[in-house]
Coordinates of C-alpha atoms in Angstrom, one line a residue:
Chain A
S830 CA -3.9 13.7 1.6
Q831 CA -4.4 10.8 3.9
Q832 CA -7.8 9.2 3.6
G833 CA -7.7 6.7 6.4
E834 CA -6.7 7.2 10.0
E835 CA -5.9 4.2 12.1
D836 CA -6.4 4.0 15.8
P837 CA -4.5 3.3 17.9
Q838 CA -1.1 4.3 16.5
A839 CA 0.5 1.6 18.6
L840 CA -0.8 -1.4 20.4
S841 CA 1.1 -3.9 22.6
I842 CA -0.7 -7.0 23.9
Q843 CA 0.1 -10.5 25.2
E844 CA 0.3 -13.5 23.0
G845 CA -3.1 -15.2 22.9
E846 CA -5.1 -12.0 23.4
N847 CA -7.2 -10.4 20.7
A848 CA -6.1 -7.2 18.9
T849 CA -8.5 -4.7 17.5
M850 CA -7.5 -1.8 15.2
N851 CA -9.8 0.8 13.9
C852 CA -9.8 2.9 10.7
S853 CA -11.8 6.0 9.8
Y854 CA -12.0 7.5 6.4
K855 CA -13.5 10.6 4.8
T856 CA -15.1 9.9 1.4
S857 CA -17.3 7.4 -0.3
I858 CA -15.5 4.2 -1.2
N859 CA -15.6 1.2 -3.6
N860 CA -13.8 -0.9 -1.1
L861 CA -11.6 -0.9 2.0
Q862 CA -8.5 -3.1 2.3
W863 CA -6.2 -4.1 5.2
Y864 CA -2.5 -4.7 4.7
R865 CA 0.2 -5.9 7.0
Q866 CA 3.8 -4.7 6.8
N867 CA 6.6 -6.5 8.6
S868 CA 9.7 -4.5 9.4
G869 CA 11.8 -3.8 6.3
R870 CA 9.3 -5.6 3.9
G871 CA 6.6 -4.7 1.5
L872 CA 2.9 -4.7 2.3
V873 CA 1.0 -7.9 2.2
H874 CA -2.8 -7.9 1.5
L875 CA -4.9 -9.3 4.2
I876 CA -8.5 -8.7 3.3
L877 CA -10.7 -6.6 1.1
I878 CA -14.3 -5.6 2.0
R879 CA -16.6 -4.0 -0.5
S880 CA -18.8 -1.1 0.3
N881 CA -21.9 -3.2 0.2
E882 CA -20.5 -5.7 2.7
R883 CA -20.6 -5.3 6.5
E884 CA -18.4 -8.1 7.8
K885 CA -15.8 -10.4 6.4
H886 CA -13.7 -13.2 7.9
S887 CA -10.4 -14.8 6.9
G888 CA -8.9 -17.3 9.3
R889 CA -8.2 -15.4 12.5
L890 CA -9.1 -12.0 10.9
R891 CA -12.4 -10.4 11.1
V892 CA -13.1 -7.1 9.4
T893 CA -16.2 -4.9 9.8
L894 CA -17.3 -1.9 7.7
D895 CA -19.7 0.8 8.7
T896 CA -20.2 3.1 5.7
S897 CA -22.6 5.3 7.6
K898 CA -19.9 6.1 10.1
K899 CA -17.1 5.8 7.5
S900 CA -15.2 3.4 9.7
S901 CA -13.8 -0.1 9.7
S902 CA -12.2 -2.4 12.3
L903 CA -9.7 -5.3 12.1
L904 CA -9.8 -7.9 14.7
I905 CA -7.0 -10.4 15.1
T906 CA -8.0 -13.3 17.4
A907 CA -5.7 -15.4 19.4
S908 CA -2.6 -13.3 18.5
R909 CA 0.8 -14.8 17.9
A910 CA 4.3 -13.4 18.0
A911 CA 4.4 -13.6 14.3
D912 CA 1.5 -11.1 14.1
T913 CA 3.9 -8.3 15.2
A914 CA 3.8 -5.8 12.3
S915 CA 2.3 -2.6 11.2
Y916 CA -1.2 -2.7 9.9
F917 CA -2.7 -0.3 7.3
C918 CA -6.1 0.3 6.1
A919 CA -6.4 1.6 2.5
T920 CA -9.5 2.9 0.6
D921 CA -10.4 2.8 -3.0
E922 CA -12.4 6.0 -3.4
W923 CA -15.7 5.8 -5.2
G924 CA -15.5 8.0 -8.3
G925 CA -11.8 8.6 -7.7
G926 CA -9.8 9.5 -10.7
A927 CA -6.6 8.0 -9.5
D928 CA -6.6 4.2 -9.9
G929 CA -4.7 3.7 -6.6
L930 CA -5.3 3.2 -2.9
T931 CA -5.2 5.9 -0.2
F932 CA -3.5 4.6 2.9
G933 CA -3.7 5.6 6.6
K934 CA -0.7 6.0 8.8
G935 CA -0.9 2.5 10.3
T936 CA -1.1 0.8 13.6
H937 CA 2.1 -0.7 15.0
L938 CA 1.1 -4.0 16.7
I939 CA 3.5 -5.7 19.1
I940 CA 2.7 -9.1 20.5
Q941 CA 4.5 -9.9 23.7
P942 CA 5.5 -13.6 24.1
Chain B
N387 CA 6.7 -17.2 -7.6
A388 CA 8.6 -13.9 -7.7
G389 CA 5.6 -11.6 -7.6
V390 CA 6.8 -8.0 -7.7
T391 CA 10.5 -7.5 -7.9
Q392 CA 12.2 -4.1 -7.3
T393 CA 15.8 -3.1 -7.9
P394 CA 17.9 -1.8 -6.4
K395 CA 17.0 -2.5 -2.7
F396 CA 19.2 0.4 -1.4
Q397 CA 20.6 3.5 -3.0
V398 CA 22.4 6.6 -1.8
L399 CA 22.5 9.6 -4.1
K400 CA 23.8 13.1 -4.0
T401 CA 21.5 16.1 -4.6
G402 CA 21.1 16.7 -8.3
Q403 CA 21.9 13.2 -9.4
S404 CA 19.4 11.1 -11.4
M405 CA 18.5 7.5 -11.2
T406 CA 15.8 5.0 -12.3
L407 CA 14.1 2.6 -10.0
Q408 CA 13.0 -0.6 -11.7
C409 CA 9.9 -2.7 -11.1
A410 CA 8.8 -5.9 -12.7
Q411 CA 5.8 -8.2 -12.0
D412 CA 5.3 -11.8 -13.3
M413 CA 1.5 -12.1 -12.5
N414 CA 0.3 -10.7 -15.9
H415 CA -1.4 -7.8 -14.1
N416 CA -2.7 -4.8 -16.1
S417 CA -2.3 -2.1 -13.4
M418 CA 1.0 -1.0 -11.7
Y419 CA 1.7 1.6 -9.2
W420 CA 4.5 3.6 -7.5
Y421 CA 4.1 4.7 -3.9
R422 CA 6.5 6.4 -1.4
Q423 CA 6.5 5.8 2.3
D424 CA 7.9 8.3 4.7
P425 CA 8.4 7.7 8.5
G426 CA 5.2 7.8 10.4
M427 CA 3.2 8.0 7.2
G428 CA 1.1 5.7 5.2
L429 CA 1.9 5.1 1.5
R430 CA 1.3 7.9 -1.0
L431 CA 0.6 7.3 -4.6
I432 CA 3.2 8.9 -7.0
Y433 CA 2.1 7.5 -10.4
Y434 CA 0.1 4.6 -11.7
S435 CA -0.4 2.8 -15.0
A436 CA -3.8 1.3 -15.6
S437 CA -2.6 -0.6 -18.7
E438 CA 0.4 -0.9 -21.0
G439 CA 1.0 2.4 -22.7
T440 CA -0.8 4.6 -20.2
T441 CA 0.4 6.4 -17.1
D442 CA -1.3 8.9 -14.8
K443 CA -0.3 11.2 -11.9
G444 CA -1.2 10.3 -8.4
E445 CA -1.1 12.4 -5.2
V446 CA 2.6 13.4 -5.2
P447 CA 4.0 13.3 -8.8
N448 CA 6.3 16.3 -8.7
G449 CA 10.0 15.5 -9.3
Y450 CA 9.3 12.1 -10.8
N451 CA 8.7 10.5 -14.2
V452 CA 7.5 7.0 -15.1
S453 CA 7.7 4.6 -18.0
R454 CA 5.5 1.6 -18.6
L455 CA 8.0 -0.3 -20.7
N456 CA 5.8 -3.2 -21.3
K457 CA 3.1 -5.1 -19.4
R458 CA 5.7 -6.5 -16.9
E459 CA 7.8 -3.4 -16.2
F460 CA 7.1 0.0 -14.7
S461 CA 10.0 2.3 -13.9
L462 CA 10.3 5.4 -11.8
R463 CA 12.8 8.1 -12.6
L464 CA 14.2 10.9 -10.5
E465 CA 15.7 13.4 -12.9
S466 CA 17.4 15.7 -10.3
A467 CA 17.2 14.1 -6.8
A468 CA 16.4 16.3 -3.8
P469 CA 16.7 15.5 -0.1
S470 CA 12.9 15.7 0.2
Q471 CA 12.8 12.6 -2.0
T472 CA 14.6 10.5 0.6
S473 CA 12.0 7.8 1.2
V474 CA 11.2 4.1 0.8
Y475 CA 9.6 3.5 -2.7
F476 CA 7.2 0.7 -3.3
C477 CA 6.0 -0.7 -6.5
A478 CA 2.7 -2.6 -6.7
S479 CA 0.5 -4.4 -9.2
S480 CA -3.1 -5.5 -9.4
D481 CA -5.4 -7.4 -11.8
S482 CA -7.8 -4.9 -13.1
R483 CA -9.1 -6.7 -16.1
G484 CA -12.6 -5.6 -17.0
G485 CA -12.1 -2.4 -15.1
S486 CA -12.6 -4.1 -11.7
R487 CA -11.4 -2.0 -8.8
N488 CA -12.1 -4.6 -6.2
Q489 CA -8.8 -6.3 -6.5
P490 CA -5.9 -6.4 -4.0
Q491 CA -2.5 -4.9 -4.7
H492 CA 0.7 -6.9 -4.6
F493 CA 3.8 -5.1 -3.4
G494 CA 7.5 -5.5 -3.8
D495 CA 9.9 -5.2 -0.9
G496 CA 10.8 -1.6 -1.7
T497 CA 13.8 0.5 -2.6
R498 CA 15.3 2.5 0.3
L499 CA 16.6 5.7 -1.2
S500 CA 18.7 8.4 0.6
I501 CA 19.5 11.7 -1.0
L502 CA 22.4 13.6 0.6

């Protein structure tokens, strides 16, 4: 079953604006990861945040994690046309038997030039 | 830097046919994974291999078999393809030395499979 749920499902903004995507999940986790998928391509890892971390930055990306609310957000600042893609959150469940990630359905981000 | 390589990129099968999807990684990773991605859905784990010689079921293993041929290669086999297996299949790998789960996964570009 899907663990994460991204919100919104689709987002269209102007180039230069900030984009915020949210992810909610259901169980305790070891870590939460964000991935980007360009059309017709595989997923590319963006950032991993551990369960004991609250915020992490990487370039124009900022990720927050609130384990009490079981939610995370991904902020992309100063968006560019090249940021157009689908973004997925994925969780590594704590105590999970399967050594794999559980993905949400994704947010499709469109950056208008 | 090839990373994770999947073959073929596209395939069309008839119901009941069999085929094997190939995956190889050149990053010396211990763990490898097979996922499927359906329209409007996130990825779902089919099988994974935590190390050479071991394989385990994921969320949706029915209708599939896997082989971890060596450390580099992890194949997925459809013995008798069904239309419900029409999907995009992704292979991934991660560095799980020491049992660390806090590692990113590296994905191939996928195999687009249609079952008629």
